[in-house]
Coordinates of C-alpha atoms in Angstrom, one line a residue:
Chain A
M1 CA -16.7 -23.3 10.6
S2 CA -13.2 -21.4 10.2
A3 CA -14.5 -18.1 10.1
C4 CA -15.0 -18.2 13.7
S5 CA -11.5 -19.1 14.6
S6 CA -10.6 -16.6 17.2
P7 CA -7.8 -13.8 15.6
L8 CA -4.3 -13.5 17.3
T9 CA -3.4 -12.0 20.3
T10 CA -1.0 -8.5 20.0
L11 CA 0.7 -10.4 22.5
E12 CA 1.1 -13.7 20.6
I13 CA 2.6 -11.4 17.5
R14 CA 4.8 -10.1 19.7
V15 CA 6.0 -13.0 21.7
D16 CA 6.6 -15.1 18.4
L17 CA 8.9 -11.8 17.2
Q18 CA 11.1 -11.8 19.6
Q19 CA 11.6 -15.6 20.2
D20 CA 12.2 -15.6 16.3
N21 CA 9.7 -18.0 15.8
L22 CA 9.2 -17.1 12.4
E23 CA 8.1 -20.1 10.8
G24 CA 5.3 -20.9 13.6
L25 CA 3.7 -16.9 13.3
E26 CA 3.5 -17.5 9.7
A27 CA 2.0 -20.8 10.1
K28 CA -0.1 -18.7 12.2
M29 CA -1.0 -15.8 9.9
L30 CA -2.2 -17.2 7.0
E31 CA -4.7 -19.7 8.8
E32 CA -5.4 -16.6 10.0
H33 CA -5.6 -15.0 7.1
E34 CA -7.5 -17.9 4.9
S35 CA -10.3 -17.7 7.4
R36 CA -11.0 -14.3 8.2
G37 CA -9.8 -12.6 4.9
E38 CA -9.5 -9.0 6.9
L39 CA -7.7 -6.1 5.9
V40 CA -5.2 -5.9 8.9
T41 CA -4.3 -10.4 8.1
A42 CA -3.1 -9.3 4.9
L43 CA -0.7 -7.1 6.3
N44 CA 0.1 -9.1 9.0
L45 CA 1.2 -11.6 6.4
A46 CA 2.7 -9.2 4.3
R47 CA 5.4 -8.5 6.8
V48 CA 5.8 -11.5 8.1
Y49 CA 6.8 -13.0 4.9
Q50 CA 9.4 -9.7 4.7
L51 CA 10.7 -10.4 7.7
E52 CA 11.9 -14.1 6.5
G53 CA 13.3 -12.4 3.0
R54 CA 10.0 -13.7 1.3
W55 CA 9.4 -11.0 -1.2
R56 CA 7.0 -12.0 -4.3
D57 CA 4.6 -14.2 -1.3
S58 CA 5.7 -10.2 0.3
I59 CA 4.0 -9.0 -2.7
N60 CA 0.5 -11.1 -3.5
A61 CA 0.2 -10.6 0.1
F62 CA 0.4 -6.1 -0.1
E63 CA -1.9 -6.6 -3.1
Q64 CA -4.4 -8.8 -1.2
A65 CA -4.3 -6.3 1.2
S66 CA -4.5 -3.4 -2.1
L67 CA -7.6 -5.5 -2.8
I68 CA -9.9 -5.3 0.5
L69 CA -9.0 -1.7 0.0
E70 CA -10.2 -1.3 -3.0
E71 CA -13.2 -3.2 -3.0
Y72 CA -13.6 -0.9 0.3
E73 CA -13.8 2.2 -1.2
Q74 CA -15.5 1.1 -4.2
R75 CA -18.6 0.5 -2.9
A76 CA -21.7 2.1 -3.5
I77 CA -22.6 6.1 -2.3
V78 CA -25.5 4.8 0.0
N79 CA -23.9 0.9 0.6
A80 CA -26.2 -1.5 3.3
R81 CA -23.5 -2.8 4.8
G82 CA -21.6 1.0 5.5
V83 CA -24.9 1.7 7.2
L84 CA -25.1 -1.2 9.0
G85 CA -22.1 -1.6 9.9
G86 CA -22.5 2.3 11.1
L87 CA -26.0 1.7 12.5
A88 CA -23.3 -1.4 14.2
K89 CA -20.9 1.1 15.5
A90 CA -23.0 3.6 17.1
T91 CA -25.0 0.5 18.8
V92 CA -23.0 -2.2 19.9
S93 CA -19.4 -2.2 19.0
A94 CA -16.9 0.1 17.8
G95 CA -15.9 -2.9 15.6
G96 CA -19.3 -2.9 13.8
G97 CA -18.5 -2.2 9.9
G98 CA -14.7 -4.0 9.9
Y99 CA -11.3 -2.0 10.3
Y100 CA -10.0 -1.4 6.8
G101 CA -6.9 0.8 8.1
S102 CA -6.0 4.8 9.4
G103 CA -4.7 6.8 6.5
Y104 CA -0.6 6.7 7.5
E105 CA -1.3 2.5 7.5
R106 CA -2.6 3.4 3.6
T107 CA 0.2 4.7 3.0
L108 CA 2.7 2.9 4.6
L109 CA 1.3 -0.4 2.5
H110 CA 2.8 1.0 -0.4
T111 CA 5.8 2.1 1.5
M112 CA 6.6 -1.6 2.4
N113 CA 5.3 -3.4 -0.8
A114 CA 8.2 -0.9 -3.2
M115 CA 10.7 -2.3 -0.3
N116 CA 10.3 -5.4 -1.4
Y117 CA 10.6 -5.1 -5.7
M118 CA 13.4 -2.6 -4.4
L119 CA 14.4 -6.3 -3.7
L120 CA 14.0 -8.2 -6.4
E121 CA 16.4 -5.5 -8.1
D122 CA 12.8 -4.1 -9.5
F123 CA 13.4 -0.3 -9.4
S124 CA 10.3 0.2 -11.8
G125 CA 7.9 -1.8 -9.6
A126 CA 9.3 -0.4 -6.8
A127 CA 8.4 3.2 -8.2
V128 CA 5.0 2.1 -9.2
E129 CA 4.4 1.6 -5.7
M130 CA 6.0 4.9 -4.5
R131 CA 3.3 6.4 -6.9
R132 CA 0.2 5.2 -5.7
M133 CA 2.5 5.7 -2.0
E134 CA 1.3 9.0 -3.0
I135 CA -2.3 9.6 -3.9
R136 CA -2.3 7.5 -1.1
Q137 CA -1.2 10.4 0.8
E138 CA -2.7 13.0 -0.8
L139 CA -6.7 11.0 0.0
W140 CA -5.0 11.1 3.6
L141 CA -4.6 14.9 3.9
E142 CA -8.1 14.9 2.4
E143 CA -10.0 13.3 4.7
K144 CA -7.5 15.0 7.6
E145 CA -8.5 18.3 6.4
K146 CA -12.6 17.5 5.9
R147 CA -13.2 16.1 8.9
L148 CA -10.8 19.3 10.8
R149 CA -12.8 21.9 8.4
E150 CA -16.5 20.1 9.8
L151 CA -15.1 20.0 13.9
L152 CA -14.9 23.4 13.2
E153 CA -18.1 24.3 11.6
E154 CA -20.0 22.7 14.1
R155 CA -18.1 24.5 17.2
E156 CA -18.6 27.3 15.9
E157 CA -22.7 26.5 14.9
E158 CA -22.0 25.3 19.0
A159 CA -20.4 27.7 20.5
E160 CA -21.4 26.9 23.9
D161 CA -20.8 23.6 23.1
E162 CA -17.3 23.0 23.3
G163 CA -17.9 19.2 22.3
Y164 CA -15.7 16.3 25.2
G165 CA -11.9 17.8 23.9
L166 CA -9.0 17.0 25.8
D167 CA -10.0 18.9 29.0
S168 CA -13.1 16.1 29.4
L169 CA -11.2 13.0 29.2
P170 CA -10.9 11.3 33.1
E171 CA -7.7 11.1 34.4
N172 CA -7.6 7.0 34.4
Y173 CA -8.1 6.9 30.6
S174 CA -4.6 6.6 29.7
M175 CA -4.1 7.9 26.3
R176 CA -5.4 11.4 28.6
S177 CA -1.4 12.6 28.6
I178 CA 0.0 10.8 25.6
L179 CA -2.3 13.2 23.4
A180 CA -1.8 16.5 25.6
D181 CA 1.9 16.3 24.8
P182 CA 3.2 18.6 23.1
E183 CA 5.9 17.1 20.6
L184 CA 2.0 14.8 20.0
R185 CA 0.2 18.8 19.4
S186 CA 3.9 20.2 17.3
K187 CA 3.7 17.1 14.9
A188 CA 0.2 16.2 14.8
S189 CA 0.0 19.3 12.2
A190 CA 2.1 17.1 9.9
Y191 CA -0.2 14.6 8.4
Q192 CA 1.9 13.5 5.4
D193 CA 4.1 10.8 6.5
P194 CA 8.0 12.4 5.2
F195 CA 9.5 9.0 5.7
S196 CA 7.7 7.4 2.5
Y197 CA 8.4 11.3 0.7
A198 CA 12.2 10.7 0.9
V199 CA 12.6 6.6 -0.3
S200 CA 10.3 7.4 -2.9
S201 CA 12.7 10.1 -3.9
I202 CA 16.0 7.9 -3.6
I203 CA 13.7 4.5 -6.1
C204 CA 12.5 7.1 -8.5
R205 CA 16.1 8.5 -9.0
I206 CA 18.2 5.2 -9.3
A207 CA 14.2 4.2 -11.2
G208 CA 15.0 6.7 -13.3
D209 CA 12.6 9.3 -13.2
S210 CA 14.0 12.2 -11.9
E211 CA 10.9 14.6 -12.3
Y212 CA 9.4 12.1 -9.1
A213 CA 12.3 11.8 -7.5
A214 CA 12.7 16.7 -7.5
V215 CA 9.2 16.5 -6.3
S216 CA 9.4 13.9 -3.3
M217 CA 12.6 14.8 -2.1
R218 CA 10.8 18.6 -1.8
R219 CA 7.6 17.6 -0.1
A220 CA 9.5 15.3 2.8
S221 CA 12.0 18.1 3.3
S222 CA 8.8 20.7 3.3
L223 CA 7.7 18.5 5.8
N224 CA 10.5 17.8 7.7
P225 CA 13.5 19.9 7.4
E226 CA 15.7 16.4 9.2
A227 CA 14.4 15.3 5.2
G228 CA 16.4 18.3 4.0
E229 CA 19.1 18.3 5.7
M230 CA 20.0 14.4 4.8
F231 CA 19.8 15.4 1.1
R232 CA 21.2 18.6 0.6
G233 CA 24.6 16.5 2.9
A234 CA 24.0 13.7 0.3
W235 CA 22.8 15.3 -3.0
G236 CA 24.7 18.2 -2.2
G237 CA 22.0 21.0 -2.9
D238 CA 18.1 21.1 -3.3
R239 CA 18.9 19.0 -6.7
V240 CA 18.4 15.3 -7.7
P241 CA 21.7 15.1 -8.9
P242 CA 22.0 12.1 -11.9
L243 CA 23.4 8.5 -10.9
P244 CA 26.9 9.3 -11.2
S245 CA 28.8 6.8 -13.6
V246 CA 32.5 4.7 -12.4
G247 CA 34.3 6.7 -9.7
R248 CA 36.2 6.5 -7.2
E249 CA 33.5 6.8 -4.7
Q250 CA 29.8 4.6 -4.3
E251 CA 26.5 5.6 -2.9
V252 CA 25.4 4.2 0.3
V253 CA 21.5 4.3 1.6
L254 CA 20.7 3.2 4.4
I255 CA 16.9 2.3 5.3
M256 CA 16.4 1.0 9.1
L257 CA 12.5 -0.3 10.1
G258 CA 12.1 -1.2 13.5
G259 CA 10.4 -2.3 16.4
L260 CA 6.6 -2.5 16.2
A261 CA 3.6 0.3 16.4
P262 CA 1.7 1.0 19.1
T263 CA -1.6 -1.8 19.0
L264 CA -5.2 -0.7 18.9
R265 CA -7.6 -1.7 22.2
R266 CA -10.5 -0.6 24.4
E267 CA -10.4 0.8 27.2
Q268 CA -13.8 1.5 29.4
I269 CA -13.8 4.7 30.8
R270 CA -16.6 6.9 32.2
I271 CA -17.0 10.0 30.6
P272 CA -19.8 13.0 31.9
V273 CA -23.3 13.3 29.6
P274 CA -24.9 15.8 30.2
M275 CA -28.4 15.7 31.7
V276 CA -27.6 11.1 32.7
G277 CA -24.1 12.1 34.3
Y278 CA -21.7 9.4 33.7
V279 CA -21.9 6.3 31.1
L280 CA -19.1 3.7 30.9
V281 CA -17.8 3.9 27.7
D282 CA -15.5 1.4 26.0
M283 CA -12.7 3.9 23.8
P284 CA -9.8 3.4 21.7
A285 CA -6.4 3.6 23.0
Y286 CA -2.6 2.5 22.5
D287 CA -0.5 -0.1 23.7
P288 CA 2.5 1.8 23.7
P289 CA 5.1 0.9 20.7
L290 CA 8.0 -1.6 21.3
S291 CA 11.2 0.8 20.3
P292 CA 13.8 -0.3 18.2
D293 CA 16.8 -0.9 19.7
F294 CA 19.6 1.6 17.0
T295 CA 21.3 3.4 20.2
S296 CA 24.4 0.6 18.8
V297 CA 24.3 0.9 15.3
R298 CA 27.8 1.3 13.4
L299 CA 28.2 2.4 10.0
P300 CA 31.0 2.1 7.6
G301 CA 33.6 4.9 7.5
G302 CA 31.7 6.3 10.9
S303 CA 30.8 9.5 8.5
G304 CA 26.6 8.1 8.1
R305 CA 24.2 10.1 10.5
L306 CA 20.6 8.7 11.4
Y307 CA 17.7 10.6 10.9
E308 CA 14.5 9.0 12.2
L309 CA 11.4 10.2 9.9
L310 CA 8.7 7.5 10.4
R311 CA 7.1 7.0 13.8
T312 CA 4.6 5.4 13.9
D313 CA 3.2 5.8 17.5
L314 CA 2.5 9.6 16.4
M315 CA 0.8 9.2 13.6
A316 CA -1.5 6.8 15.3
Y317 CA -2.2 8.9 18.0
S318 CA -2.5 12.7 16.2
E319 CA -5.3 10.0 13.5
L320 CA -7.2 8.9 17.7
R321 CA -6.7 12.5 19.0
D322 CA -8.2 14.2 15.9
N323 CA -11.4 11.7 15.9
L324 CA -11.7 12.3 19.4
D325 CA -14.7 14.0 19.3
Y326 CA -16.6 11.4 17.2
E327 CA -15.0 8.4 18.9
I328 CA -16.5 9.6 22.5
A329 CA -19.9 10.3 20.6
T330 CA -20.2 7.1 19.5
A331 CA -19.2 5.3 22.4
V332 CA -21.6 7.1 24.1
S333 CA -24.5 6.2 21.5
R334 CA -23.8 2.8 21.6
A335 CA -23.4 2.8 25.9
L336 CA -26.9 4.8 25.7
S337 CA -28.8 2.5 23.9
R338 CA -27.8 -1.1 25.4
V339 CA -29.3 1.0 28.8
S340 CA -32.5 1.8 26.1
V341 CA -32.6 -1.5 24.6
S342 CA -32.3 -3.4 28.2
F343 CA -35.0 -1.3 29.0
L344 CA -37.0 -1.9 26.3
G345 CA -36.6 -5.8 26.3
Q346 CA -37.3 -5.3 30.4
A347 CA -40.5 -3.1 29.8
L348 CA -42.0 -5.6 27.1
L349 CA -41.7 -8.4 29.5
F350 CA -43.2 -6.3 31.6
A351 CA -46.0 -5.2 30.0
N352 CA -47.0 -9.3 29.4
G353 CA -48.2 -10.1 33.0
N354 CA -47.8 -13.8 32.3
L355 CA -43.8 -13.1 31.1
R356 CA -43.3 -10.4 34.8
K357 CA -41.8 -12.6 36.6
F358 CA -38.8 -13.1 33.5
V359 CA -37.9 -9.3 33.8
P360 CA -35.1 -9.8 35.4
L361 CA -33.4 -12.6 33.8
A362 CA -34.2 -11.1 30.4
G363 CA -31.8 -8.2 31.8
I364 CA -29.1 -10.8 32.1
L365 CA -30.0 -12.2 29.1
I366 CA -29.9 -9.0 26.6
S367 CA -27.0 -7.8 28.7
S368 CA -25.0 -10.5 27.8
G369 CA -26.2 -10.8 24.6
M370 CA -25.2 -7.4 23.8
D371 CA -21.6 -8.3 25.7
L372 CA -21.5 -11.0 23.6
L373 CA -22.2 -9.2 20.1
A374 CA -19.6 -6.7 20.9
E375 CA -16.9 -8.5 22.0
K376 CA -17.3 -11.4 18.1
M377 CA -17.1 -7.3 16.6
A378 CA -15.0 -6.4 18.5
E379 CA -12.4 -8.9 16.5
S380 CA -11.8 -6.6 13.6
L381 CA -10.9 -4.1 15.1
R382 CA -7.5 -3.6 15.5
N383 CA -4.6 -2.3 13.9
W384 CA -1.8 -3.1 12.0
E385 CA -0.1 -5.2 14.7
T386 CA 3.0 -5.7 12.5
L387 CA 4.1 -2.0 11.0
P388 CA 7.7 -1.2 12.0
A389 CA 7.4 1.5 15.2
A390 CA 10.1 3.8 13.2
G391 CA 11.6 4.5 10.9
Y392 CA 15.8 6.4 9.8
L393 CA 17.8 6.9 6.4
S394 CA 21.2 7.6 5.9
M395 CA 22.5 8.6 3.0
F396 CA 26.3 9.0 2.4
K397 CA 29.3 7.8 0.5
V398 CA 32.7 5.0 0.7
R399 CA 35.7 4.3 -1.5
R400 CA 34.8 2.3 -4.7
G401 CA 34.4 -1.9 -3.6
A402 CA 34.7 -0.7 -0.2
A403 CA 33.6 -3.9 2.4
L404 CA 30.6 -2.1 4.0
H405 CA 29.9 -3.2 7.8
I406 CA 26.7 -2.4 9.6
G407 CA 26.7 -3.1 13.3
L408 CA 24.1 -3.8 15.4
G409 CA 25.0 -5.0 19.2
E410 CA 27.2 -7.4 18.8
A411 CA 26.5 -8.3 15.4
T412 CA 27.7 -7.3 12.0
W413 CA 27.5 -8.0 8.2
E414 CA 29.9 -7.5 6.2
F415 CA 28.9 -6.6 1.9
V416 CA 31.5 -6.1 -0.4
L417 CA 30.5 -3.1 -2.9
P418 CA 30.4 -4.6 -6.5
E419 CA 32.7 -3.1 -9.1
R420 CA 30.6 -2.3 -11.4
A421 CA 27.5 -1.1 -9.1
R422 CA 27.0 2.5 -8.5
G423 CA 25.8 2.1 -5.3
V424 CA 23.8 0.1 -2.2
V425 CA 20.7 -0.1 -0.5
L426 CA 20.7 -1.6 3.0
V427 CA 17.8 -2.1 4.4
L428 CA 18.3 -3.1 8.4
S429 CA 14.6 -5.0 9.3
Q430 CA 14.1 -5.9 13.3
A431 CA 10.9 -6.9 14.0
G432 CA 12.2 -7.9 18.0
S433 CA 15.2 -7.9 19.5
S434 CA 16.1 -11.2 18.3
N435 CA 15.0 -10.7 14.7
T436 CA 17.2 -8.6 12.8
R437 CA 18.1 -9.0 9.4
V438 CA 19.9 -6.6 6.7
D439 CA 19.2 -7.3 3.1
H440 CA 20.5 -5.5 0.4
V441 CA 20.4 -4.0 -3.6
T442 CA 22.9 -3.2 -6.2
Y443 CA 22.1 -0.3 -8.6
Chain B
M1 CA -49.9 -28.2 12.2
N2 CA -50.1 -25.4 10.0
I3 CA -47.1 -23.8 11.1
L4 CA -45.2 -26.9 11.5
R5 CA -45.5 -27.5 7.7
R6 CA -45.0 -24.3 7.4
H7 CA -41.6 -24.7 8.7
F8 CA -40.7 -28.0 7.8
L9 CA -41.4 -26.4 3.7
L10 CA -39.5 -23.4 4.8
S11 CA -36.5 -26.0 5.4
L12 CA -36.3 -27.7 2.9
F13 CA -36.2 -24.4 0.7
V14 CA -33.6 -22.8 2.9
L15 CA -31.4 -26.3 2.9
S16 CA -31.9 -26.8 -1.1
L17 CA -30.5 -23.3 -1.7
L18 CA -28.0 -24.1 0.0
A19 CA -27.1 -27.5 -1.7
A20 CA -27.8 -25.7 -5.0
G21 CA -25.3 -23.3 -3.8
C22 CA -22.5 -25.6 -2.7
G23 CA -22.6 -27.8 -6.4
E24 CA -22.3 -25.0 -8.4
E25 CA -18.6 -25.0 -10.2
P26 CA -17.4 -21.9 -11.2
R27 CA -18.3 -21.0 -14.3
V28 CA -15.9 -20.6 -17.6
E29 CA -16.4 -18.8 -20.9
Y30 CA -14.1 -18.7 -23.6
G31 CA -15.3 -14.6 -24.5
D32 CA -13.5 -12.2 -27.9
P33 CA -10.2 -11.1 -26.6
A34 CA -11.1 -8.0 -29.1
A35 CA -14.1 -7.3 -26.6
V36 CA -14.1 -3.4 -24.7
E37 CA -12.4 -4.6 -21.5
T38 CA -14.4 -1.9 -18.6
V39 CA -14.3 -4.6 -15.6
T40 CA -12.4 -2.0 -13.7
S41 CA -10.4 1.3 -14.2
A42 CA -7.2 0.3 -14.5
W43 CA -5.2 -0.8 -17.5
G44 CA -6.5 -3.6 -19.6
S45 CA -6.8 -5.7 -22.2
S46 CA -8.2 -2.8 -24.3
D47 CA -5.8 -0.6 -23.6
L48 CA -3.0 -2.3 -25.1
Q49 CA -4.5 -4.0 -28.0
N50 CA -5.4 -0.1 -28.8
T51 CA -2.4 1.6 -28.3
A52 CA -0.4 -0.6 -30.3
E53 CA -3.0 -1.0 -33.4
S54 CA -2.7 3.2 -33.5
M55 CA 1.3 3.2 -32.0
T56 CA 1.6 0.6 -35.3
Q57 CA -0.3 2.3 -38.0
S58 CA 1.3 5.4 -36.8
L59 CA 5.2 4.1 -37.4
L60 CA 4.0 2.1 -41.1
D61 CA 2.8 5.4 -42.0
S62 CA 5.9 7.8 -41.7
R63 CA 8.1 8.3 -44.3
W64 CA 10.9 6.5 -42.8
V65 CA 9.8 3.7 -43.0
S66 CA 7.4 4.0 -45.8
L67 CA 9.2 5.7 -47.5
A68 CA 12.5 3.6 -47.0
S69 CA 14.7 1.8 -49.8
A70 CA 14.9 -1.1 -47.5
P71 CA 12.9 -2.5 -44.5
P72 CA 15.1 -1.0 -42.1
K73 CA 16.5 -3.1 -39.0
V74 CA 14.6 -2.4 -35.5
R75 CA 15.6 -2.9 -31.8
L76 CA 13.1 -1.7 -29.5
R77 CA 14.1 -0.5 -26.3
Q78 CA 12.1 -0.5 -23.1
V79 CA 8.9 1.4 -22.7
V80 CA 9.1 2.6 -19.1
N81 CA 6.4 2.3 -16.9
Q82 CA 5.4 5.8 -15.3
T83 CA 2.5 5.3 -13.9
D84 CA 0.9 4.3 -10.3
E85 CA -0.2 0.7 -11.8
H86 CA 2.9 -2.2 -12.4
I87 CA 2.1 -2.3 -16.2
D88 CA 4.2 -4.7 -18.5
T89 CA 5.4 -3.0 -20.8
R90 CA 6.8 -6.0 -22.7
A91 CA 3.0 -6.6 -23.9
I92 CA 2.9 -3.6 -25.7
T93 CA 6.6 -4.0 -27.7
D94 CA 5.3 -7.4 -28.5
K95 CA 2.7 -6.4 -29.4
I96 CA 4.0 -3.2 -31.6
R97 CA 6.8 -5.9 -33.2
I98 CA 4.2 -8.6 -33.8
R99 CA 1.8 -6.3 -35.9
L100 CA 5.3 -5.0 -37.4
L101 CA 7.1 -8.1 -39.0
Q102 CA 3.7 -9.1 -39.9
S103 CA 3.6 -6.0 -42.3
G104 CA 7.0 -6.8 -44.1
K105 CA 8.4 -3.1 -43.8
V106 CA 10.6 -3.7 -41.1
R107 CA 13.6 -5.4 -39.7
F108 CA 13.6 -6.5 -36.3
L109 CA 16.8 -6.7 -34.2
A110 CA 17.3 -9.2 -31.0
D111 CA 15.5 -6.9 -27.6
T112 CA 18.4 -6.2 -25.2
A113 CA 16.6 -8.1 -22.6
N114 CA 17.9 -11.5 -24.9
M115 CA 20.7 -10.5 -25.6
D116 CA 22.8 -12.7 -23.6
Q117 CA 20.9 -15.7 -25.5
V118 CA 21.8 -14.2 -28.9
F119 CA 25.1 -13.4 -27.4
E120 CA 25.3 -17.2 -26.3
E121 CA 24.6 -18.5 -30.0
R122 CA 26.4 -16.2 -31.5
D123 CA 29.5 -17.8 -29.6
F124 CA 28.3 -21.1 -30.6
T125 CA 27.8 -20.4 -33.6
E126 CA 31.1 -18.7 -33.8
A127 CA 33.9 -21.2 -35.5
V128 CA 31.5 -21.1 -38.4
T129 CA 30.3 -17.8 -38.7
R130 CA 31.7 -15.1 -40.3
R131 CA 32.9 -12.2 -38.1
G132 CA 31.3 -9.7 -40.5
D133 CA 27.9 -11.1 -39.9
N134 CA 28.2 -10.6 -36.4
K135 CA 27.7 -6.6 -37.3
L136 CA 24.2 -7.5 -38.5
L137 CA 23.7 -7.7 -34.5
T138 CA 25.3 -3.7 -33.9
D139 CA 23.7 -2.7 -37.3
T140 CA 20.6 -0.6 -35.6
D141 CA 19.2 2.4 -37.9
Y142 CA 16.2 3.2 -35.4
I143 CA 15.5 1.9 -31.8
V144 CA 12.1 1.9 -30.2
T145 CA 11.4 3.7 -26.7
G146 CA 8.6 5.1 -25.2
T147 CA 7.3 6.3 -21.8
V148 CA 3.9 5.4 -20.1
R149 CA 2.9 8.2 -18.1
S150 CA -0.7 8.1 -15.9
I151 CA -2.8 11.3 -13.8
R152 CA -5.2 9.8 -11.3
K153 CA -7.9 11.7 -9.3
V154 CA -9.8 10.3 -7.1
V155 CA -12.7 12.0 -5.0
K156 CA -14.8 9.5 -2.9
G157 CA -17.2 8.1 -4.8
A158 CA -15.0 8.4 -8.7
A159 CA -11.9 8.3 -10.4
D160 CA -10.4 9.4 -12.9
V161 CA -7.5 8.4 -14.7
Y162 CA -5.6 9.5 -18.1
Y163 CA -3.1 7.4 -19.4
L164 CA -0.9 9.1 -22.4
I165 CA 1.5 6.0 -23.7
T166 CA 4.1 7.6 -26.2
L167 CA 6.6 5.9 -28.2
E168 CA 10.1 7.5 -30.6
L169 CA 11.9 6.0 -33.1
V170 CA 15.5 7.3 -32.2
D171 CA 18.4 6.3 -35.3
P172 CA 21.3 5.9 -33.3
Q173 CA 23.9 7.2 -34.5
S174 CA 22.9 10.8 -34.9
G175 CA 20.2 10.5 -31.7
E176 CA 18.7 11.9 -33.7
I177 CA 14.5 11.4 -33.0
V178 CA 12.9 11.3 -36.5
W179 CA 9.4 10.1 -35.7
A180 CA 7.1 9.5 -32.7
D181 CA 3.8 9.3 -31.6
E182 CA 1.3 9.4 -28.9
K183 CA -1.4 7.4 -27.4
E184 CA -4.4 8.8 -24.8
I185 CA -6.8 7.0 -22.7
R186 CA -9.0 8.5 -20.5
K187 CA -11.2 6.4 -18.0
T188 CA -13.2 7.5 -15.9
S189 CA -15.3 5.1 -13.0
N190 CA -17.9 6.1 -10.8
N191 CA -19.2 4.3 -8.0
P192 CA -22.9 3.2 -8.1
K193 CA -25.1 5.5 -5.6
I194 CA -26.8 2.4 -4.2
G195 CA -25.6 -1.0 -3.3
W196 CA -24.6 -3.9 -1.1

């Protein structure tokens, strides 16, 4: 019976995070995950454990998410669940087949889990997660390239049919202006995530795998020149330096994760369809992200600079833009199939003289039944709501044994660097205005 | 009436299936620990056993051990995990140590990971021990280090993973690598063509 419980809404999650009700939210999420056992419920739970500083529990929840994803990826090439899911998606609801995350969410799963291992002082475990992240990035890139290749081929084959595209989207579609945004267009080619590669480089260097750190650094730098600037500034060139020995200065790495990613929802819009005119379809749309408030961050010594390397909103919108043709096509197919099923049902009743009087009632019942089914299926259509909206990195050096003060707004956190440590990694997480924590690990 | 009877029997059948399913406990069985394990393509017990077996034999056959006038004193250092899996590399070194100790051809000193406990014990017994005996703790003839690496290729429906495990016997005084060997493991997995 518990499997029928309703999912938590984005609003509930955001309100609990804003009010710093992590314990209450964790209890609700645990119940939801035990009842539904979906990828998103595991990811949300893992992130809330992380915000509570429960690194081991967070690792376990992330592992559950990984297992769900692996089970999905290892399904038979032609599998009944996939076929039924595709059929449901084309006829009933976009939620048919469940939600198994976008490429960036699958990638960030490992980046966020690496933070858990790192804060447990297990840099080797964190490096493992970063290697898993890289495999996911490659798969994501391949997937994107394949999709774009197919799209281009389709367009070449049907030169006269230019697809739906941005111009054919109605003015009232909330995502229209966002998808046409020049910033998104300019960054749309950066399918990979420079933040994860930059974190990978830092972690692998500390874990003693400098070759891997160098590869990750080069990848981060090629995806975002700012990452290159950060590494050159901190490490004094394009090479990964060895960890420093005891000297006058100590290294500081600051990782800041804040805000909440945009959340997926369905939006009803009217789409022009040749021969039919217009149909009302449900399209994916995003509620805006909750931006972090890092405007008043005070760094130790005032020497560090924050580099914004992660923007989950840009990645989400970019994914949506790439999938637009497919989303519109399946949405139109769903709208038409609803009309067809309703029409077929009524025609069958009409053909039977005794049941002819029930035709209007049957129309309403069929329509309501499909609505209910669609609504139930749409419950699974959620993205990772507790994923941070933005990620920043900063690397600098301070005097050995110095007391570090990280300030945010009126709050200040102090750490005294142990004399024997080569450096410190500080992780500042903010998932709501009243919910900020700073953790650190020395190496 | 026939329809009613058919419905009743069908319902009874479905209910009995459900009841049987609900009452079923998970079945536990003992298996052969040495049996080949192929549940997934991830690092598993067979890989651990094969690696330990081949590395131990290779080390025992090396002249540094087989021709030594007295069993050399060895300390196991960390085997670094550079794969994309959370492999407990201590399981590899523990297994190798047990095999080598059982051979009687090698003496082992405490791991660096256990040194704190050893130092505690030494401090505890220092009153009755001669200082010269303590030298045994640091008097290592060789250290064993190693790395586990992997290359994984994944495409839709298939995966190929290659593991390379390397071990080295190093003279800590000179830094000379006196013995090294490797073990390669390759595993492939393909998703079934048709299934649920």
